[in-house]
Amino acid sequence: MYEWGSRTILKIQDFARGNKMSSLINAIEVEDLRKTYRSNSSEPVRALDGVSFAVPQGRIHGLLGPNGAGKSTLVKILSTITPLTSGRASVMGFDVSRHSLAARQQLAVVLQQTATENLLTVKDNLLIYAYLHGVKSREAALRMRALAEEFEFEDRLRETVQELSLGTKRRIQVAKIFMLDAPVIILDEATTGMDPIMKRRVMDRLRTEARNGRTILLTTQVLGEAEELCENIMIIDQGRAMASGTLPELRKLSTHIFRVNLSFAETNGDLVDRLEALKPEHLRVEANVVEMLFRGEEASLLGRLAEISRELPILQFEVHGPTLEEIFIALMEEKK
Amino acid sequence: MTGIGAVFYRDYRQRMTNIGFVFWDLFVPLAYLVLFGIGFERMLGSTIPFEDDSFSYTEFFLPGVLGMVTFSVAMNTAWGFFMDKDSGIFYEMLTYPITRAQVLIGKISFNVLLAVIGSILAIVLGVVAMDIRIRWNLLPLTALIVVAATAGWFFLFSVFAIKLARMDSFNTVLSAAYILLMFFSSMFYPLSDVPGWFRVGAYLNPMTWQVDLLRFSLLGVGSANVLLLEGAAVVVFAAICLILAVRALNRAG
């Protein structure tokens, strides 16, 4: 165990790294976190209303939620940009309110807004970012060259960033975090505006970083990205945690949603009508292949599908749990 | 590299990458000295009376040019500060392992260096090319005034850069400041001949305090009582602006 904000955490951290016991401690801890924005002109806005969670070291944790759910506020509090109203939050054991500088020393952050040094060259963007985080100049130069190759901007190092496209600026912004060894990476919708190949490269790199013991907190609107990357996911809305856990755990929360894939040997004119009579949430028929999404009990549906199969033989039948997107939408609808 | 050193280096690279900044920082005040100074000198005659003495217009104007250097450098840096906010890097910098104070100290250190270089260039140009005689023994005082004034202007403009969200609002503030603070002061003309309301307004302007002090340190003119008061006012002005800038920076985000 360790005390909040105590320097002893560093010893534990070093020990954990050295002994590959990184999952023993929580890199991020948030407890009953509340944030209220007050202004003279309007009613106070409760952006966070008692959120609690912990992210063990070396894990990729996803934060999902609709626009205005409180994700960015949470990121801003963890990265010490915005003060919290009550509760507590720590990064690698350092309380973000009481030991904000020590907390920042543990962090590499990509904010939602594109943040690049537009008046500087790409090279200076990377080097100065590293210097501002205390990386020595020789080490910074080596890392910059490696990143320029990995993220394919070697030929643009001397260009000023204001001349680049939005996607390239985003690539530079995300590449910067790999200039650092900070144990915690926070990414607020970091892959927005990136092309799919670069997005894939960033995701692969994040997986590698997590395997090497770095902790990653990721907010995203691209649910497929969270599904693929995150070991733990928390869904928040209106400042409250609605659900959290691994993807299989979240699926258990939505057992009444399931996806059915069918392949028929042959079809006839009234197949679509008969399938629509089953009242799926979603139905897609392409030639002999059918994909349906249901909400309700599986057992009753199976009996009715068996009736259909007597006239139109089914070659393949698969039942899947819901995707993260379906869980997310179902939770949002339940809340409404 | 320390946090302050990294912020200093960042501002240095920004200026070196965008040479237009250096034009405004250093060459515009020098152009004022040469073009405006010579033009007015020819128009006004060989000398103008000032504080029981008489000077050529370029002599009279040189301290004003130093004031202009400090003002321009601070304004350009504050504009860079606003651009940082506009590009999002300002908020990202708040997540870096450096304190808000280190950001301000790093920035002000580079500004001061730039203002000192600009002042040296203006003095050398004046002495070598325009035959201006200055008091060399008070150069350390001149340097001190340049440092304090640059810091004051930078902190003042930083408050606006941090607080204002819209670029058109920020540009309007800078333009209004440029007109009011430079022309509503003793920078271009002696205040003895202006209307009473103008004189009262000009003496409320920190630029007047700064230019009067520079006139004393470079030319040896001015009333001791007034200069002491103006010296104290410059220090208080810089201190208040520093407090406001730190508060604005702490509340940013």
XYZ file of C-alpha atoms in Angstrom:
589
model
C 0.000 0.000 0.000
C 1.091 3.583 -0.437
C 0.079 7.015 0.727
C -1.431 9.558 -1.614
C 1.211 11.896 -2.941
C 3.978 10.163 -1.057
C 7.380 9.830 -2.672
C 7.377 6.182 -1.629
C 5.220 5.489 -4.650
C 8.247 6.048 -6.853
C 10.094 3.266 -5.124
C 7.135 0.966 -5.574
C 6.917 2.044 -9.212
C 10.600 1.369 -9.832
C 10.315 -1.957 -8.061
C 7.256 -2.838 -10.092
C 8.947 -1.971 -13.370
C 12.079 -3.829 -12.509
C 10.199 -6.918 -11.511
C 7.498 -6.784 -14.190
C 4.888 -6.445 -11.462
C 3.386 -3.363 -12.981
C -0.206 -4.432 -12.408
C 0.296 -4.383 -8.657
C -0.464 -0.701 -8.307
C -3.003 1.653 -9.786
C -1.524 4.259 -12.093
C -4.698 6.330 -12.005
C -7.133 6.528 -9.116
C -10.294 8.593 -9.133
C -12.612 8.662 -6.158
C -16.029 10.344 -5.964
C -14.836 13.055 -8.332
C -17.110 16.037 -8.796
C -16.709 19.113 -10.916
C -19.175 21.977 -11.102
C -18.659 24.873 -13.473
C -20.107 28.084 -12.095
C -20.719 31.288 -13.965
C -22.469 34.509 -13.033
C -24.744 34.428 -16.052
C -26.161 30.906 -15.890
C -26.996 27.988 -13.606
C -24.049 25.913 -12.332
C -23.224 22.986 -14.611
C -22.356 19.671 -12.970
C -19.817 18.217 -15.400
C -18.777 15.329 -13.123
C -21.015 13.922 -10.432
C -19.259 11.369 -8.255
C -17.130 9.411 -10.717
C -14.837 6.704 -9.294
C -12.489 4.315 -11.052
C -8.954 2.983 -10.992
C -6.589 2.007 -13.782
C -3.894 -0.546 -12.906
C -0.440 0.093 -14.287
C 0.153 -1.209 -17.801
C -3.525 -1.278 -18.799
C -5.435 0.518 -21.547
C -8.590 2.035 -20.121
C -11.311 3.514 -22.329
C -13.662 6.333 -21.413
C -16.767 6.456 -23.560
C -19.706 8.776 -23.536
C -21.724 11.112 -25.724
C -20.672 14.724 -26.293
C -20.812 16.679 -23.041
C -20.702 13.509 -20.898
C -17.755 14.798 -18.869
C -14.908 12.866 -20.514
C -12.838 15.912 -21.400
C -13.435 17.455 -17.967
C -12.114 14.258 -16.406
C -9.047 14.391 -18.664
C -8.479 18.061 -17.803
C -8.656 17.321 -14.074
C -6.267 14.363 -14.335
C -3.823 16.425 -16.366
C -4.134 19.277 -13.800
C -5.457 21.864 -16.259
C -8.751 22.237 -14.392
C -9.176 22.053 -10.592
C -11.668 19.558 -9.188
C -14.600 20.662 -7.038
C -14.529 17.683 -4.638
C -13.366 14.095 -4.408
C -9.836 13.107 -5.274
C -7.738 11.974 -8.188
C -4.161 10.783 -8.420
C -1.657 9.879 -11.092
C 1.015 7.344 -10.059
C 0.086 8.118 -6.477
C 0.428 11.890 -6.788
C -2.689 13.794 -5.872
C -3.503 16.082 -8.824
C -4.640 18.903 -6.535
C -1.939 18.830 -3.888
C 1.014 17.609 -5.976
C 0.081 18.834 -9.420
C 3.646 19.274 -10.686
C 4.637 15.763 -9.538
C 1.477 14.405 -11.190
C 2.342 16.179 -14.446
C 5.815 14.635 -14.357
C 4.109 11.250 -14.757
C 2.008 12.304 -17.754
C 2.060 12.613 -21.512
C -1.212 14.132 -22.678
C -2.902 14.548 -26.051
C -5.837 16.917 -25.677
C -8.981 16.817 -27.776
C -8.118 20.108 -29.438
C -5.377 19.924 -32.064
C -2.397 21.370 -30.224
C 0.702 22.027 -32.258
C 3.290 24.758 -32.265
C 2.127 26.305 -35.530
C 4.926 28.881 -35.632
C 7.649 26.225 -35.272
C 8.971 23.559 -37.611
C 7.990 19.911 -37.158
C 11.490 19.218 -35.860
C 11.273 21.992 -33.261
C 7.792 20.813 -32.255
C 9.183 17.437 -31.251
C 12.466 18.632 -29.763
C 11.026 21.471 -27.712
C 8.236 19.220 -26.422
C 10.926 16.823 -25.205
C 13.032 19.624 -23.672
C 9.988 20.969 -21.847
C 9.602 17.495 -20.337
C 13.243 17.350 -19.284
C 14.567 15.006 -22.011
C 18.250 15.622 -22.773
C 18.999 17.102 -26.199
C 20.981 14.137 -27.574
C 18.312 11.659 -26.493
C 15.596 13.937 -27.894
C 17.332 14.076 -31.291
C 17.586 10.278 -31.444
C 13.926 9.796 -30.536
C 12.840 12.466 -33.014
C 14.562 10.684 -35.900
C 13.049 7.345 -34.938
C 9.556 8.838 -34.679
C 9.881 10.740 -37.945
C 10.576 7.417 -39.633
C 7.825 5.513 -37.803
C 5.146 8.164 -38.428
C 6.398 9.061 -41.901
C 7.209 12.746 -41.644
C 10.968 12.593 -42.251
C 10.638 14.799 -45.321
C 8.605 17.423 -43.455
C 10.850 18.037 -40.468
C 11.913 21.492 -41.691
C 8.399 22.676 -42.597
C 6.529 24.928 -40.191
C 3.486 23.212 -38.780
C 1.060 25.909 -39.950
C 1.739 24.728 -43.517
C 0.536 21.175 -42.773
C -2.891 19.590 -43.137
C -5.048 18.952 -40.073
C -4.403 15.202 -40.263
C -0.640 15.698 -40.372
C -0.803 18.165 -37.477
C -2.684 15.536 -35.483
C -0.050 12.954 -36.395
C 2.702 15.262 -35.089
C 0.698 15.944 -31.928
C 0.235 12.248 -31.181
C 3.803 11.320 -32.177
C 5.096 13.817 -29.609
C 3.958 11.691 -26.668
C 6.320 8.930 -27.791
C 9.229 11.337 -27.265
C 8.671 10.793 -23.542
C 8.998 7.975 -21.041
C 6.142 9.254 -18.865
C 4.442 6.225 -17.269
C 0.889 7.452 -17.978
C -0.472 8.495 -21.368
C -3.797 10.295 -21.639
C -5.389 10.600 -25.063
C -8.549 12.635 -25.523
C -10.028 11.613 -28.874
C -6.501 11.569 -30.197
C -7.045 9.787 -33.490
C -9.707 12.195 -34.756
C -8.781 13.404 -38.223
C -6.111 10.742 -38.795
C -6.117 8.518 -41.848
C -6.906 4.816 -41.174
C -3.340 3.614 -41.762
C -1.863 6.103 -39.328
C -4.657 5.370 -36.855
C -3.736 1.691 -37.009
C -0.066 2.540 -36.473
C -0.877 4.645 -33.420
C -3.061 1.871 -31.991
C -0.306 -0.698 -32.504
C 2.182 1.597 -30.835
C -0.167 2.147 -27.887
C -0.515 -1.624 -27.429
C 3.267 -1.947 -27.402
C 3.586 0.869 -24.857
C 1.014 -0.824 -22.598
C 2.893 -4.130 -22.862
C 6.005 -2.251 -21.743
C 4.209 -1.101 -18.608
C 2.823 2.296 -19.595
C -0.749 3.041 -18.626
C -3.083 4.517 -21.186
C -6.334 6.361 -20.598
C -8.215 6.861 -23.819
C -11.384 8.767 -24.572
C -12.929 8.177 -27.958
C -16.122 8.441 -29.929
C -14.936 5.657 -32.236
C -16.320 2.698 -30.338
C -14.647 0.139 -32.558
C -11.323 1.645 -31.580
C -12.122 1.280 -27.865
C -13.421 -2.262 -28.415
C -10.207 -3.240 -30.121
C -7.778 -1.442 -27.861
C -9.151 -1.138 -24.337
C -8.971 -3.820 -21.687
C -11.350 -1.894 -19.458
C -14.056 0.506 -20.491
C -16.138 2.995 -18.561
C -19.221 4.569 -20.074
C -20.154 7.923 -18.633
C -23.041 10.243 -19.281
C -23.993 13.556 -17.698
C -21.028 13.282 -15.390
C -21.913 9.864 -13.971
C -20.470 6.430 -14.618
C -23.183 4.323 -16.226
C -21.244 1.093 -16.616
C -17.695 -0.114 -16.448
C -15.699 -3.293 -16.855
C -14.128 -5.426 -19.530
C -15.997 -5.881 -22.792
C -17.391 -9.324 -21.729
C -18.524 -7.757 -18.451
C -20.275 -4.972 -20.308
C -21.909 -7.552 -22.581
C -23.396 -9.204 -19.527
C -25.110 -5.914 -18.738
C -26.831 -6.153 -22.081
C -27.826 -9.831 -22.241
C -31.144 -8.922 -23.802
C -29.346 -7.615 -26.897
C -27.967 -10.134 -29.337
C -26.986 -10.365 -32.963
C -28.052 -13.279 -35.184
C -26.291 -14.131 -38.440
C -27.952 -16.630 -40.789
C -27.062 -18.147 -44.163
C -29.913 -19.720 -46.093
C -29.454 -22.436 -48.734
C -32.072 -20.626 -50.816
C -34.514 -17.770 -50.374
C -37.971 -16.910 -51.604
C -39.997 -13.732 -52.035
C -41.512 -13.608 -48.574
C -38.300 -14.222 -46.574
C -37.871 -10.552 -45.721
C -41.508 -10.301 -44.583
C -41.132 -13.379 -42.395
C -37.914 -12.045 -40.866
C -39.462 -8.630 -40.283
C -42.281 -10.393 -38.427
C -39.659 -11.433 -35.862
C -39.361 -7.687 -35.071
C -35.586 -7.293 -35.160
C -34.076 -3.928 -34.120
C -31.995 -4.097 -37.234
C -32.277 -6.313 -40.328
C -29.913 -6.611 -43.266
C -30.383 -9.109 -46.085
C -27.706 -9.552 -48.726
C -28.418 -12.436 -51.142
C -28.699 -15.499 -48.866
C -27.002 -13.884 -45.867
C -29.047 -12.249 -43.111
C -27.860 -10.146 -40.185
C -30.315 -9.205 -37.428
C -30.108 -7.444 -34.091
C -32.623 -8.423 -31.417
C -33.674 -7.138 -28.077
C -35.496 -9.705 -25.919
C -35.326 -13.385 -24.986
C -33.284 -15.710 -27.183
C -35.421 -18.836 -26.497
C -38.661 -17.581 -28.055
C -36.795 -16.389 -31.112
C -35.100 -19.736 -31.681
C -38.481 -21.504 -31.907
C -39.703 -19.080 -34.548
C -36.466 -19.388 -36.542
C -36.865 -23.181 -36.447
C -40.285 -22.766 -38.137
C -38.714 -20.696 -40.916
C -35.924 -23.245 -41.386
C -38.458 -25.991 -42.153
C -39.343 -24.214 -45.406
C -36.021 -22.466 -46.063
C -33.101 -24.553 -44.768
C -30.526 -22.599 -42.751
C -26.919 -23.510 -43.610
C -25.248 -21.432 -40.937
C -26.582 -19.988 -37.685
C -24.596 -17.782 -35.312
C -25.612 -15.845 -32.219
C -23.245 -13.101 -31.031
C -23.217 -10.773 -28.063
C -23.657 -7.082 -28.772
C -20.835 -4.881 -30.041
C -19.640 -2.061 -27.852
C -21.570 0.356 -30.004
C -24.787 -1.598 -29.435
C -24.170 -1.765 -25.689
C -23.466 1.958 -25.657
C -26.624 2.823 -27.599
C -28.717 0.454 -25.462
C -27.426 2.041 -22.264
C -28.116 5.513 -23.569
C -31.642 4.522 -24.608
C -32.315 2.846 -21.273
C -31.270 6.033 -19.540
C -33.657 8.096 -21.668
C 17.594 21.858 -20.119
C 15.594 23.379 -17.277
C 11.935 24.341 -17.644
C 12.791 28.042 -17.854
C 15.586 27.301 -20.355
C 13.210 25.267 -22.526
C 10.587 28.053 -22.559
C 13.354 30.555 -23.397
C 14.603 28.315 -26.216
C 11.054 27.859 -27.511
C 10.547 31.618 -27.794
C 13.950 31.976 -29.430
C 13.092 29.321 -32.051
C 9.709 30.958 -32.643
C 11.377 34.285 -33.422
C 14.069 32.681 -35.583
C 11.532 30.658 -37.572
C 9.303 33.671 -38.163
C 11.637 36.470 -39.109
C 8.680 38.873 -39.480
C 8.575 39.071 -35.696
C 12.170 40.310 -35.617
C 11.273 42.989 -38.170
C 8.589 44.316 -35.810
C 10.702 43.789 -32.683
C 13.881 45.497 -33.836
C 13.694 47.193 -37.202
C 10.431 49.122 -36.931
C 11.704 51.154 -33.938
C 14.973 51.789 -35.788
C 13.034 52.883 -38.868
C 11.043 55.267 -36.665
C 14.313 56.725 -35.347
C 15.761 57.257 -38.808
C 12.712 58.227 -40.871
C 10.426 59.889 -38.363
C 13.374 61.351 -36.416
C 15.104 62.950 -39.394
C 11.820 64.143 -40.925
C 10.753 65.894 -37.723
C 14.219 67.250 -37.072
C 14.187 68.992 -40.451
C 10.687 70.322 -39.886
C 11.275 71.586 -36.340
C 14.660 73.188 -36.957
C 18.045 72.424 -35.523
C 17.070 72.113 -31.851
C 13.962 72.006 -29.681
C 13.804 73.427 -26.140
C 13.220 70.857 -23.400
C 13.564 71.130 -19.580
C 15.863 74.205 -19.548
C 18.017 72.674 -22.264
C 17.806 72.164 -26.001
C 18.205 69.015 -28.103
C 18.004 67.904 -31.691
C 14.731 66.067 -32.342
C 16.532 62.761 -32.831
C 18.239 63.209 -29.449
C 14.906 63.958 -27.851
C 13.282 61.023 -29.648
C 15.923 58.325 -28.939
C 14.585 57.484 -25.422
C 11.120 57.204 -27.000
C 12.527 54.698 -29.499
C 13.808 52.581 -26.615
C 10.309 52.745 -25.132
C 8.969 51.644 -28.500
C 11.390 48.675 -28.546
C 10.189 47.411 -25.142
C 6.580 47.926 -26.176
C 6.933 46.159 -29.555
C 8.811 43.174 -28.137
C 6.222 42.708 -25.381
C 3.334 43.104 -27.805
C 4.747 40.535 -30.242
C 5.354 38.016 -27.474
C 1.840 38.513 -26.124
C 0.534 37.991 -29.653
C 2.511 34.724 -29.753
C 0.904 33.847 -26.420
C -2.542 34.428 -27.921
C -1.632 32.300 -30.934
C -0.568 29.525 -28.534
C -4.052 29.642 -27.065
C -5.660 29.696 -30.485
C -3.630 26.681 -31.648
C -4.347 24.759 -28.426
C -0.688 24.465 -27.430
C -1.256 26.847 -24.517
C -3.593 24.324 -22.849
C -1.257 21.449 -23.666
C 1.582 23.381 -22.009
C -0.481 23.442 -18.816
C -0.032 19.642 -18.731
C 3.771 19.860 -18.987
C 5.923 19.309 -15.904
C 6.744 22.990 -15.540
C 5.143 25.571 -13.282
C 3.159 28.566 -14.495
C 5.855 30.786 -12.975
C 8.534 29.012 -15.047
C 6.532 29.693 -18.220
C 6.336 33.395 -17.404
C 9.980 33.670 -16.312
C 11.206 31.828 -19.427
C 9.166 34.101 -21.659
C 10.119 37.309 -19.914
C 13.812 36.353 -19.946
C 13.809 36.042 -23.719
C 11.780 39.243 -24.081
C 14.178 41.180 -21.943
C 17.158 39.919 -23.924
C 15.462 40.945 -27.164
C 14.555 44.379 -25.790
C 18.133 44.923 -24.581
C 19.481 43.975 -28.029
C 16.975 46.317 -29.666
C 17.935 49.132 -27.302
C 21.660 48.622 -27.972
C 21.011 48.727 -31.729
C 19.002 51.957 -31.379
C 21.680 53.602 -29.208
C 24.501 52.536 -31.544
C 22.566 53.799 -34.563
C 21.850 57.096 -32.815
C 25.404 57.648 -31.614
C 27.236 56.472 -34.727
C 24.967 57.607 -37.546
C 23.057 60.539 -36.032
C 25.675 62.072 -33.767
C 23.516 61.764 -30.649
C 25.378 62.348 -27.386
C 24.281 60.169 -24.502
C 25.359 59.721 -20.844
C 27.371 56.525 -20.974
C 27.796 56.419 -17.186
C 24.033 55.865 -16.731
C 23.761 52.970 -19.182
C 23.177 50.447 -16.350
C 20.167 52.543 -15.279
C 18.962 52.583 -18.890
C 19.241 48.774 -18.963
C 17.311 48.513 -15.699
C 14.488 50.690 -17.037
C 14.334 48.648 -20.257
C 14.103 45.410 -18.244
C 11.388 46.666 -15.866
C 9.339 48.245 -18.648
C 9.551 45.214 -20.952
C 8.393 43.005 -18.093
C 5.506 45.361 -17.266
C 4.267 45.593 -20.856
C 4.608 41.853 -21.411
C 2.685 41.001 -18.243
C -0.026 43.544 -19.139
C -0.520 42.211 -22.673
C -0.341 38.611 -21.420
C -3.404 39.227 -19.266
C -5.356 40.201 -22.387
C -3.850 37.307 -24.369
C -4.986 34.826 -21.717
C -8.372 36.361 -20.948
C -9.656 37.263 -24.417
C -11.090 34.432 -26.474
C -11.553 36.161 -29.817
C -8.709 37.207 -32.060
C -10.526 40.318 -33.322
C -10.983 41.476 -29.709
C -7.324 40.866 -28.938
C -6.182 42.690 -32.096
C -8.445 45.626 -31.221
C -6.907 45.828 -27.737
C -3.375 45.747 -29.200
C -4.174 48.393 -31.812
C -5.844 50.656 -29.236
C -2.878 50.167 -26.899
C -0.465 51.010 -29.710
C -2.212 54.284 -30.537
C -3.060 55.373 -26.997
C 0.027 54.328 -25.073
C 2.554 55.532 -27.660
C 0.948 58.759 -28.901
C -0.719 59.767 -25.636
C 2.668 60.004 -23.932
C 5.902 61.973 -23.947
C 7.412 59.629 -26.550
C 7.115 61.896 -29.607
C 6.737 65.426 -28.148
C 7.492 67.400 -24.972
C 4.383 67.554 -22.782
C 5.030 71.195 -21.880
C 3.298 72.429 -25.050
C 0.249 70.122 -25.160
C -3.242 71.035 -23.790
C -3.850 70.495 -20.068
C -6.176 67.484 -20.483
C -3.588 65.869 -22.742
C -0.828 66.419 -20.170
C -2.914 64.930 -17.335
C -3.780 61.875 -19.455
C -0.172 61.445 -20.595
C 1.119 61.481 -17.022
C -1.247 58.619 -16.189
C 0.339 56.586 -18.972
C 3.162 54.178 -17.944
C 4.832 54.892 -21.283
C 5.385 58.512 -20.189
C 6.979 57.351 -16.937
C 9.253 54.980 -18.807
C 10.279 57.493 -21.510
C 10.902 60.249 -18.945
C 13.172 57.900 -17.002
C 14.985 56.902 -20.194
C 15.409 60.592 -21.099
C 17.056 61.124 -17.743
C 19.346 58.117 -18.053
C 20.330 58.868 -21.668
C 20.272 62.703 -21.838
C 20.385 63.733 -18.173
C 17.170 65.765 -18.161
C 14.179 65.727 -15.843
C 13.043 66.870 -12.440
C 14.308 64.667 -9.603
C 10.975 64.610 -7.732
C 8.971 63.670 -10.798
C 11.518 61.042 -11.850
C 11.490 59.381 -8.422
C 7.729 59.213 -8.544
C 7.785 57.851 -12.095
C 10.453 55.277 -11.189
C 8.333 54.002 -8.313
C 5.283 53.993 -10.583
C 7.064 51.853 -13.210
C 8.027 49.298 -10.555
C 4.482 49.221 -9.117
C 3.020 48.961 -12.642
C 5.270 45.983 -13.480
C 4.472 44.309 -10.123
C 0.693 44.742 -10.521
C 0.816 43.442 -14.099
C 2.876 40.443 -12.914
C 0.274 39.605 -10.248
C -2.560 39.945 -12.779
C -0.715 37.762 -15.314
C 0.004 35.015 -12.759
C -3.639 35.067 -11.621
C -4.867 34.882 -15.206
C -2.490 32.013 -15.938
C -3.515 30.106 -12.818
C -7.182 30.451 -13.738
C -6.648 29.497 -17.370
C -7.941 26.126 -18.486
